[in-house]
Amino acid sequence: MNNIVKNITTSHKSTIAAPKRSLGSWIMYALLFGWAGIQIFPIYWLMTFSLKSNSEIFGGNPLGLPKVWMWVNYSKALVTGKVGLYFINSIIVTGATIFITAIAALMATYALTRMNFKLRKPLTTFYVLGLTVPIHSALLPVFVMLRNLRMTNSYQALILPYVAFAIPMAFMIFSGFMASLPRELEEAACLDGCSIYGVFFRIIAPLMKPAVATVSIFTFLQAWNELMFAVVFISDTKYKTLTVGIQSLAGQYTIDWGAIGAGLVVATIPTLLVYIFMSKKVQDSLVAGAVKG
Amino acid sequence: MERVWKDKKAILFFLFPSFIILTFIIIVPIIMSSYYSLLKWDGFGQGTFVGMNNYIKLFKDEAFIKSVKNTLVFALTSVFIQLPISLLLALVISTGVKFERFFVTVFFIPVIISTVVIGQLWMKIYHPEIGILNMFLRSSGLDNLTREWLGSKDTALMASVVPVLWQYIGYHMLLMYAGIKSISADIYEAAKIDGASWLKTSAYITIPMLKPILKVSLTFAVVGALKVFDLVFVLTRGGPGRASEVTSTLMVETIFKSNSYGYGSAMAVFIIIECVVLYMLIGKLIKTDEVT
C-alpha cells in the first residue's frame, strides 16, 4: 500500500515542470532552507533558553546551546510555578473534550446520515451551523449561565463549551466518512438479530476508527490551545489549564526567563510529540477540517 | 432494516446529547447576546432596556472604530502578505523539490503550537533590552532601528500582526499544497509536452485549478482575522492606548473589566454579523463549481 502511494507521488513529481537545476535552483533551495529556519528558529531558541540561567540568556550566550544545563528551571516551573498542576488540568479537560465530542458526534452522525425521520434535513443544517458561529458570541451568555449555576471554576465549565464548538466539525468529518461505509454490513447484522444499538456500537463505531483519529487530533489541538473561554471561566488556580496558567506564570516570574521558557516547553511538548509521531495524520486532519468546513 | 432505521426512540437516543449541548452553548447564547445587546446592564441585578442605543453608541465610539480598523489590518495583511507567501511556497515545494516532506513538516510546525506559547515567545523576541530582535539590530550596527516594539504606539500593531502571519503561513501552504497534489498528473504531462515552464504551468494551470482551495484559504484568512484574540491578548492586551486593540480584545475588556455587559454584547453581535457577512461575500465574489 505504501509503495503504491509512493509510486503515485513520485510519478506525479516527475511530471510537473520543475525549475531547472541551475543557479535558480540553488537560490530556491537557499530560500526554502532559510524559510525553514525562520519557522523553527523561535522554537529552537525557546528550547535552549528554557535550560539556561539568566546570565547566559541576557549576557554571553543568547543563541547557542546552554553551557550549564539548568534543569532546575523545569522543577521551578513545574512545582513552584504550578505548571505541573496546569498540565494535569489541561490533560483532564482536553481528554474529556475529545472523548465526549467523539461519542456525541458519532451518535448524531449515525442518526443524521443513516436513519430516516422527518426533521433530518433541518437538523443537519442545525449541526453544520455551528461552524460559522464565532466563539465570541457564546462567551458572555455561557459565563452568565455558569455563574448562575455556580459552575465557573470547574472542569465542566471548559469541557462543555469545547465540546459544543468541536461537534459541528466532528459531524462534518464523520458524515463524509460514514457515507463511504457500505450498508450491507448493518443489514446482515440486523438479520442476525442485532439491535440498532448493537449495530451502532459493535459495527459502526469500530469501523469509524480512522475518522475518530482525525477528529481527535483536531479536537485536541483546539482544546489544548484555547485561551478565551479559559481566561474568562477560570480564575481559581486549582482549575487553570496551561494557556491561562502560562499567563500567570509569566506574570509571576517576569524576569526569570528560564522558568517561563520551561513552562512554555512543557505546554508545547504534548503537541510536538503528537506531531512528530503522526505528522501526516495531523496535517491530514487539519486539511480535512478546512476543506469540509 | 428500514423499520429499524425509523426507530424513533433510537433516533432520540443518538441525537439527544449533542443536540442539548449545541442548543445551550451555541444557539441559546446567540439569542441571549442579541437580547443583552439591547440592555444597559452591569452584570448584576436587572438591566434596563435601551433599544438600539448600544449600537448607535458603537459607531460613535472611537475605541471601537479603532479596533475595527486594526482588525481590518489583520485581515488585509493576511490576504495580501500571508496568502501570497503561502501560495509561492506551495507552488515551489510541490514541483518535487528534494526534501519535500521535510519542508512541509517544518513549515507546518508553528500552526500546532498554542498561540499563548507563540505570544510569550515573541514577547521575548521583542523585549526592548534583552530581546533577540534588538540585540540583533545592535550587533549589526543598526542601533537607530531598535525600539520598544510592543510598547510604542507606532509599532505595536505591526508587531502583533507579524507573529500571526508567521504562525499561519504554514497552514495555508499546507491547504494549497494538498490542493495542488490532488490535481491530475495528466494535465501536467500535457503541459510538459507543450513545453510550458514552471511559471506558466503555475499561472495557467495550477492557480486556476486551485480556485476552490484558494477560496477556503481566503475565507479562513479573513474570518480568522476578524476573530483574532489570543495573540493580541498575550502580547499587548490592545495597548499601548488602543494602538493594537482588536474588536475581540475590546469586547472582553468592555464586558469583564468595565462591566458593560450590554455594550459588550453589542460588540459580540457585531462580530457574529461581520463573520457571516464576509462568509457570504467571499462565497458570492468567488464562484466555484465545486460543491463543498
XYZ file of C-alpha atoms in Angstrom:
585
model
C 0.000 0.000 0.000
C 2.757 2.401 0.977
C 4.587 1.550 -2.186
C 1.599 2.365 -4.325
C 1.255 5.724 -2.637
C 4.952 6.343 -3.128
C 4.774 5.427 -6.796
C 1.880 7.742 -7.344
C 3.612 10.654 -5.695
C 6.929 10.072 -7.423
C 5.388 9.691 -10.858
C 3.388 12.820 -10.130
C 6.513 14.693 -9.104
C 8.382 13.988 -12.285
C 5.535 15.222 -14.435
C 5.429 18.763 -13.096
C 7.822 21.023 -14.915
C 10.348 21.710 -12.168
C 12.604 24.740 -12.147
C 15.866 23.815 -13.829
C 18.799 22.647 -11.732
C 20.936 25.718 -12.065
C 21.713 28.896 -10.232
C 17.954 29.350 -9.920
C 17.555 26.093 -8.120
C 20.380 26.947 -5.698
C 18.615 30.186 -4.859
C 15.369 28.294 -4.457
C 16.878 25.812 -2.007
C 18.586 28.613 -0.128
C 15.244 30.378 0.231
C 13.423 27.210 1.279
C 16.013 26.346 3.911
C 16.110 29.961 5.001
C 12.358 29.922 5.444
C 12.518 26.623 7.321
C 14.992 28.359 9.629
C 12.606 31.252 10.207
C 9.833 28.806 11.056
C 11.785 26.714 13.559
C 14.298 29.164 14.948
C 11.974 30.604 17.636
C 11.221 27.073 18.816
C 14.891 26.154 18.928
C 15.565 29.358 20.824
C 12.791 28.523 23.301
C 14.169 25.027 23.913
C 17.641 26.392 24.616
C 16.731 29.334 26.824
C 14.452 27.095 28.904
C 17.663 25.398 30.029
C 19.789 28.463 30.660
C 20.401 30.771 33.554
C 19.543 34.444 33.219
C 23.188 35.390 32.940
C 23.576 33.191 29.861
C 20.331 34.371 28.212
C 20.943 38.057 28.761
C 24.698 38.055 28.672
C 27.219 35.954 26.915
C 25.207 33.254 25.248
C 21.761 34.217 23.965
C 21.656 31.909 20.938
C 23.895 28.908 21.492
C 23.312 25.684 23.374
C 23.305 26.077 27.161
C 26.761 25.910 28.757
C 25.279 24.804 32.052
C 22.072 22.832 31.646
C 19.696 24.377 34.151
C 17.180 21.580 34.718
C 16.253 23.461 37.856
C 14.218 25.794 35.592
C 11.897 22.879 34.942
C 11.424 21.948 38.570
C 10.840 25.620 39.331
C 8.173 25.898 36.622
C 6.522 22.561 37.354
C 6.375 22.808 41.145
C 6.671 26.426 42.294
C 5.147 27.813 39.099
C 2.394 25.143 39.287
C 2.812 24.208 35.623
C 2.554 20.548 36.670
C -0.939 21.220 38.006
C -1.957 23.209 34.914
C -0.646 20.385 32.780
C -2.809 17.805 34.549
C -5.822 20.123 34.246
C -5.211 20.506 30.529
C -4.980 16.732 30.172
C -8.273 16.244 32.028
C -10.132 18.964 30.117
C -8.737 18.010 26.714
C -9.170 14.274 27.295
C -12.793 14.633 28.368
C -13.489 17.014 25.488
C -12.134 14.585 22.912
C -13.993 11.638 24.446
C -17.386 13.356 24.711
C -17.061 15.049 21.310
C -16.232 11.787 19.571
C -19.098 9.822 21.136
C -21.761 12.524 20.914
C -20.856 13.470 17.342
C -20.598 9.864 16.215
C -24.055 9.089 17.575
C -25.547 12.182 15.976
C -23.850 11.426 12.665
C -25.320 7.940 12.651
C -28.842 9.238 13.203
C -28.453 12.027 10.660
C -26.835 10.037 7.851
C -28.382 6.570 8.231
C -31.753 6.886 9.877
C -34.989 8.180 8.394
C -37.136 10.807 10.053
C -38.925 13.989 9.148
C -36.618 16.536 10.751
C -33.439 15.067 9.292
C -32.677 17.873 6.825
C -33.273 20.863 9.125
C -31.379 19.130 11.918
C -28.407 18.532 9.627
C -28.345 22.252 8.864
C -28.529 22.929 12.596
C -25.459 20.774 13.230
C -23.445 22.450 10.477
C -24.484 25.948 11.508
C -22.096 25.861 14.440
C -19.157 26.039 12.030
C -19.834 29.663 11.161
C -20.581 30.880 14.685
C -17.590 32.613 16.320
C -16.986 31.583 19.927
C -17.223 35.249 20.896
C -20.988 35.022 20.709
C -21.073 32.399 23.445
C -18.557 33.966 25.812
C -20.765 36.191 27.945
C -24.018 34.155 27.841
C -22.235 30.935 28.781
C -20.404 32.815 31.526
C -23.722 34.097 32.901
C -25.217 30.583 32.776
C -22.187 29.108 34.524
C -22.290 31.830 37.163
C -25.979 31.221 37.844
C -25.309 27.501 38.160
C -22.232 28.223 40.325
C -20.170 26.258 37.846
C -17.388 28.699 36.921
C -14.048 27.362 38.148
C -14.727 23.732 37.325
C -13.632 21.340 34.635
C -17.144 21.203 33.130
C -17.070 24.972 32.627
C -14.492 24.396 29.901
C -15.356 20.894 28.732
C -18.949 21.656 27.731
C -18.187 24.727 25.589
C -15.206 22.985 23.995
C -17.395 20.011 23.114
C -20.109 22.266 21.697
C -17.704 24.064 19.391
C -15.991 20.828 18.353
C -19.165 18.913 17.455
C -20.009 20.662 14.146
C -16.579 19.942 12.677
C -16.595 16.389 14.029
C -20.012 15.868 12.458
C -18.737 17.108 9.072
C -15.738 14.784 9.127
C -17.739 11.791 10.409
C -20.578 12.148 7.939
C -18.204 12.192 4.972
C -16.572 9.032 6.243
C -19.780 7.268 7.216
C -21.288 7.805 3.772
C -18.498 5.611 2.394
C -19.354 2.637 4.655
C -21.489 0.004 2.880
C -24.929 -0.569 4.345
C -24.811 -4.341 3.754
C -22.904 -4.977 6.969
C -25.596 -3.358 9.051
C -28.328 -5.155 7.144
C -26.650 -8.514 7.714
C -26.219 -7.805 11.405
C -29.823 -6.714 11.600
C -30.978 -10.002 10.058
C -28.896 -11.822 12.643
C -30.998 -10.122 15.283
C -28.632 -7.351 16.315
C -30.464 -4.301 17.702
C -29.888 -0.794 16.347
C -27.724 -0.035 19.387
C -25.731 -3.191 18.761
C -25.297 -2.211 15.112
C -24.016 1.204 16.120
C -21.691 0.248 18.962
C -20.403 -3.078 17.609
C -20.248 -2.457 13.870
C -20.271 1.235 13.019
C -18.186 2.627 15.868
C -15.222 0.265 15.268
C -15.326 0.911 11.517
C -15.145 4.658 12.143
C -11.760 4.471 13.905
C -9.762 6.364 11.234
C -12.273 9.216 11.259
C -12.259 9.214 15.064
C -8.475 9.635 14.953
C -8.848 12.631 12.620
C -11.484 14.213 14.844
C -9.462 13.533 17.993
C -6.404 15.298 16.622
C -8.468 18.247 15.502
C -10.263 18.492 18.840
C -7.041 18.009 20.774
C -5.382 20.998 19.118
C -8.445 23.168 19.626
C -8.989 22.346 23.290
C -5.330 22.238 24.283
C -4.635 25.681 22.829
C -7.872 27.518 23.683
C -7.478 30.747 25.637
C -10.576 32.981 25.583
C -13.000 30.723 27.463
C -10.259 29.548 29.785
C -9.312 33.098 30.760
C -12.906 34.122 31.476
C -14.366 30.990 33.068
C -11.441 30.000 35.276
C -9.877 32.208 37.929
C -9.147 29.584 40.596
C -5.578 28.280 40.274
C -6.857 24.782 41.041
C -8.638 24.521 37.672
C -6.408 26.622 35.450
C -5.366 24.974 32.204
C -1.979 25.548 30.583
C -2.955 28.522 28.418
C -4.197 30.569 31.394
C -1.617 29.075 33.704
C 1.235 30.135 31.445
C -0.117 33.664 31.592
C 0.027 33.611 35.406
C 3.463 32.030 35.327
C 4.750 34.773 33.039
C 3.267 37.373 35.357
C 4.817 35.731 38.400
C 8.344 35.255 37.012
C 8.684 38.321 34.811
C 12.441 38.287 34.710
C 13.181 34.618 35.206
C 13.091 33.662 31.538
C 14.462 30.204 32.162
C 11.465 29.209 34.278
C 8.967 30.762 31.859
C 10.708 29.018 28.984
C 10.486 25.701 30.826
C 6.749 26.266 31.319
C 6.302 27.043 27.625
C 8.207 23.914 26.634
C 6.101 21.748 28.954
C 2.944 23.230 27.397
C 4.238 22.504 23.903
C 5.698 19.028 24.324
C 2.448 17.028 24.018
C 1.540 18.794 20.770
C 5.042 18.371 19.403
C 5.061 14.666 20.315
C 1.720 14.092 18.632
C 3.042 15.945 15.607
C 6.393 14.172 15.439
C 4.811 10.726 15.588
C 1.823 11.457 13.382
C 2.811 14.440 11.260
C 0.993 13.159 8.183
C -2.162 12.368 10.158
C -2.105 15.776 11.887
C -1.718 17.564 8.560
C -4.495 15.493 7.008
C -6.816 16.257 9.939
C -6.375 19.985 9.572
C -6.767 19.852 5.802
C -9.903 17.707 6.183
C -11.267 20.159 8.734
C -10.667 23.133 6.465
C -11.946 21.642 3.249
C -15.041 20.101 4.821
C -15.810 23.255 6.778
C -33.808 -2.790 8.255
C -35.867 0.187 7.109
C -38.046 -0.300 10.152
C -35.000 -0.350 12.403
C -33.707 2.864 10.828
C -37.004 4.533 11.651
C -36.881 3.641 15.338
C -37.941 6.920 16.989
C -36.527 6.028 20.387
C -33.142 5.215 18.886
C -33.073 8.469 16.911
C -33.797 10.393 20.077
C -31.117 8.465 21.954
C -28.473 9.168 19.302
C -29.254 12.851 18.879
C -30.029 13.829 22.456
C -26.562 14.553 23.943
C -25.171 16.591 21.064
C -28.459 18.401 20.472
C -28.666 19.570 24.089
C -25.054 20.759 24.145
C -25.345 22.619 20.835
C -28.617 24.240 21.832
C -27.427 25.512 25.188
C -23.939 26.556 24.200
C -24.338 27.807 20.650
C -27.970 28.626 19.850
C -29.327 29.964 23.144
C -26.254 32.218 23.645
C -26.775 33.864 20.254
C -30.298 34.756 21.332
C -29.084 35.865 24.769
C -26.298 38.008 23.262
C -28.787 39.688 20.965
C -31.075 40.391 23.932
C -28.264 41.633 26.209
C -27.124 43.967 23.452
C -30.381 45.885 23.901
C -29.752 46.421 27.610
C -27.769 48.698 29.810
C -26.554 46.144 32.304
C -23.598 45.910 34.667
C -23.983 42.150 35.037
C -25.738 42.227 38.393
C -29.411 42.697 39.104
C -31.737 43.778 36.333
C -30.620 45.586 33.245
C -32.592 48.444 31.740
C -33.880 48.152 28.209
C -32.289 50.783 25.971
C -33.256 49.543 22.496
C -30.699 50.202 19.789
C -28.718 52.692 21.896
C -25.726 50.406 22.302
C -25.423 50.021 18.556
C -25.682 53.758 17.969
C -23.024 54.262 20.622
C -20.764 51.719 18.887
C -20.411 53.754 15.758
C -19.611 56.909 17.677
C -17.109 55.187 19.922
C -13.568 55.982 18.812
C -12.122 52.993 20.620
C -14.487 50.676 18.785
C -13.823 52.223 15.380
C -10.100 51.994 16.014
C -10.493 48.313 16.927
C -12.406 47.581 13.717
C -9.711 49.338 11.693
C -6.982 47.346 13.438
C -8.895 44.122 12.834
C -9.023 45.037 9.150
C -5.250 45.468 9.182
C -5.016 41.849 10.364
C -7.346 40.741 7.573
C -5.624 42.724 4.824
C -2.088 41.760 5.757
C -3.215 38.182 5.952
C -4.728 38.299 2.459
C -2.003 40.333 0.759
C 1.132 39.168 2.541
C 0.452 35.796 4.144
C -1.509 34.096 1.359
C 0.906 35.041 -1.461
C 3.861 33.694 0.545
C 1.929 30.501 1.295
C 0.997 30.099 -2.350
C 4.541 30.627 -3.532
C 5.864 28.078 -1.042
C 3.193 25.549 -2.029
C 3.896 26.040 -5.745
C 7.624 25.609 -5.284
C 7.506 22.655 -2.921
C 5.012 20.717 -4.998
C 7.249 20.717 -8.075
C 9.034 17.800 -6.456
C 11.947 19.527 -4.803
C 14.273 17.440 -2.698
C 13.302 17.141 0.966
C 9.674 17.849 0.024
C 8.224 16.106 3.112
C 10.786 17.801 5.344
C 9.755 21.264 4.180
C 6.046 20.551 4.500
C 6.551 19.183 8.006
C 8.750 22.036 9.200
C 6.676 24.851 7.707
C 3.640 23.470 9.497
C 5.161 23.267 12.997
C 4.134 26.756 14.241
C 0.497 26.029 13.342
C 0.086 23.363 16.000
C 1.720 25.294 18.814
C -0.521 27.182 21.199
C -0.905 30.874 20.403
C -0.185 31.623 24.055
C 3.230 29.982 23.741
C 3.849 31.757 20.441
C 2.827 35.049 22.039
C 5.074 34.613 25.072
C 7.929 33.675 22.787
C 7.536 36.706 20.535
C 7.244 38.933 23.589
C 10.744 37.809 24.440
C 11.925 38.305 20.876
C 10.600 41.871 21.015
C 11.896 42.668 24.512
C 13.480 46.140 24.268
C 16.682 45.468 26.241
C 17.293 41.751 26.065
C 15.085 40.566 23.202
C 16.910 38.985 20.295
C 15.437 41.378 17.729
C 17.006 44.473 19.247
C 20.105 42.506 20.169
C 20.462 41.524 16.524
C 19.934 45.089 15.344
C 22.519 46.412 17.802
C 25.098 43.852 16.790
C 24.537 44.735 13.119
C 25.209 48.378 13.906
C 21.600 49.359 13.293
C 21.123 50.854 16.743
C 18.836 53.554 15.421
C 16.306 50.921 14.335
C 15.941 49.385 17.780
C 12.791 50.276 19.630
C 10.224 49.185 22.139
C 8.339 47.159 19.580
C 5.293 46.336 21.668
C 5.425 49.388 23.906
C 5.360 52.085 21.267
C 2.224 53.276 19.549
C 3.808 53.266 16.124
C 4.918 49.666 16.104
C 2.621 47.763 18.494
C 0.053 46.848 15.834
C 2.522 45.638 13.243
C 4.487 43.821 15.939
C 1.291 41.914 16.770
C 0.499 41.228 13.125
C 3.857 39.646 12.301
C 3.591 36.621 14.646
C 0.071 35.864 13.364
C 1.279 35.932 9.762
C 4.326 33.881 10.699
C 2.299 31.263 12.569
C -0.276 30.522 9.882
C 1.730 30.749 6.661
C 2.370 27.017 7.015
C -1.326 26.319 7.425
C -2.345 27.967 4.171
C 0.686 26.483 2.472
C -0.449 23.012 3.518
C -4.006 23.563 2.256
C -2.718 24.774 -1.097
C -0.083 22.047 -1.274
C -2.725 19.359 -0.675
C -4.854 21.007 -3.353
C -2.027 21.031 -5.893
C -1.219 17.392 -5.165
C -4.793 16.440 -5.934
C -4.697 17.964 -9.437
C -4.496 15.189 -12.013
C -0.977 14.371 -13.184
C -2.188 14.027 -16.805
C -2.724 17.742 -17.032
C 0.882 18.409 -16.069
C 2.036 15.752 -18.512
C 0.262 17.606 -21.297
C 1.697 20.944 -20.187
C 5.169 19.440 -20.140
C 4.805 18.062 -23.650
C 3.791 21.534 -24.765
C 6.980 22.809 -23.174
C 5.328 25.015 -20.559
C 7.701 26.436 -17.967
C 7.118 26.218 -14.232
C 5.957 29.817 -14.181
C 3.472 29.288 -16.989
C 2.244 25.985 -15.608
C 1.638 27.690 -12.268
C -0.095 30.714 -13.734
C -2.267 28.982 -16.320
C -2.930 25.556 -14.798
C -2.214 25.244 -11.101
C -3.595 28.517 -9.800
C -6.865 28.408 -11.781
C -7.433 24.801 -10.769
C -6.684 25.679 -7.167
C -9.533 28.162 -7.010
C -11.733 26.185 -4.587
C -8.836 25.835 -2.137
C -7.811 29.453 -2.548
C -11.359 30.367 -1.651
C -11.147 28.266 1.518
C -7.831 29.927 2.404
C -9.197 33.376 1.749
C -12.258 32.715 3.895
C -10.118 31.375 6.727
C -7.665 34.239 6.486
C -10.372 36.898 6.594
C -12.726 35.314 9.126
C -9.777 34.186 11.237
C -8.503 37.771 11.325
C -11.905 39.060 12.448
C -11.787 36.647 15.380
C -8.158 37.255 16.340
C -7.839 37.397 20.119
C -5.206 35.188 21.727
C -2.105 36.749 20.305
C -3.104 40.347 20.922
C -4.300 39.452 24.423
C -0.958 37.880 25.258
C 1.290 40.446 23.573
C -0.264 43.825 24.309
C -3.837 43.479 25.635
C -4.638 46.020 22.932
C -2.202 48.641 24.159
C -0.424 50.922 24.406
C -3.502 53.124 24.455
C -5.600 51.467 21.813
C -2.741 51.105 19.355
C -3.186 47.366 18.826
C -6.764 46.918 20.069
C -8.872 44.488 18.044
C -12.620 44.029 18.347
C -12.463 40.850 20.397
C -9.987 42.188 22.964
C -12.083 45.345 23.269
C -15.189 43.189 23.743
C -13.626 41.155 26.546
C -12.361 44.310 28.226
C -15.710 46.093 27.907
C -17.586 43.158 29.420
C -15.260 41.898 32.119
C -13.212 44.993 33.041
C -15.724 47.806 32.610
C -18.707 45.582 33.468
C -20.674 46.911 30.492
C -22.419 43.655 29.701
C -24.950 45.177 27.326
C -22.495 47.297 25.391
C -20.014 44.441 25.150
C -22.765 42.178 23.833
C -23.445 44.633 21.046
C -19.788 44.114 20.062
C -20.277 40.344 20.171
C -23.290 40.630 17.876
C -21.256 42.897 15.598
C -18.563 40.212 15.355
C -21.127 37.500 14.532
C -22.708 39.621 11.796
C -19.314 40.654 10.441
C -18.248 36.994 10.150
C -21.463 35.838 8.497
C -21.487 38.752 6.039
C -17.887 38.124 4.993
C -18.510 34.392 4.626
C -21.333 35.159 2.230
C -19.473 37.940 0.473
C -16.492 35.734 -0.303
C -18.881 32.975 -1.373
C -20.579 35.376 -3.785
C -17.411 37.023 -5.078
C -15.576 33.833 -5.885
C -17.748 31.412 -7.743
C -16.584 27.828 -7.801
C -18.323 24.944 -9.499
C -17.300 22.507 -6.845
C -19.827 21.962 -4.110
C -18.018 21.524 -0.826
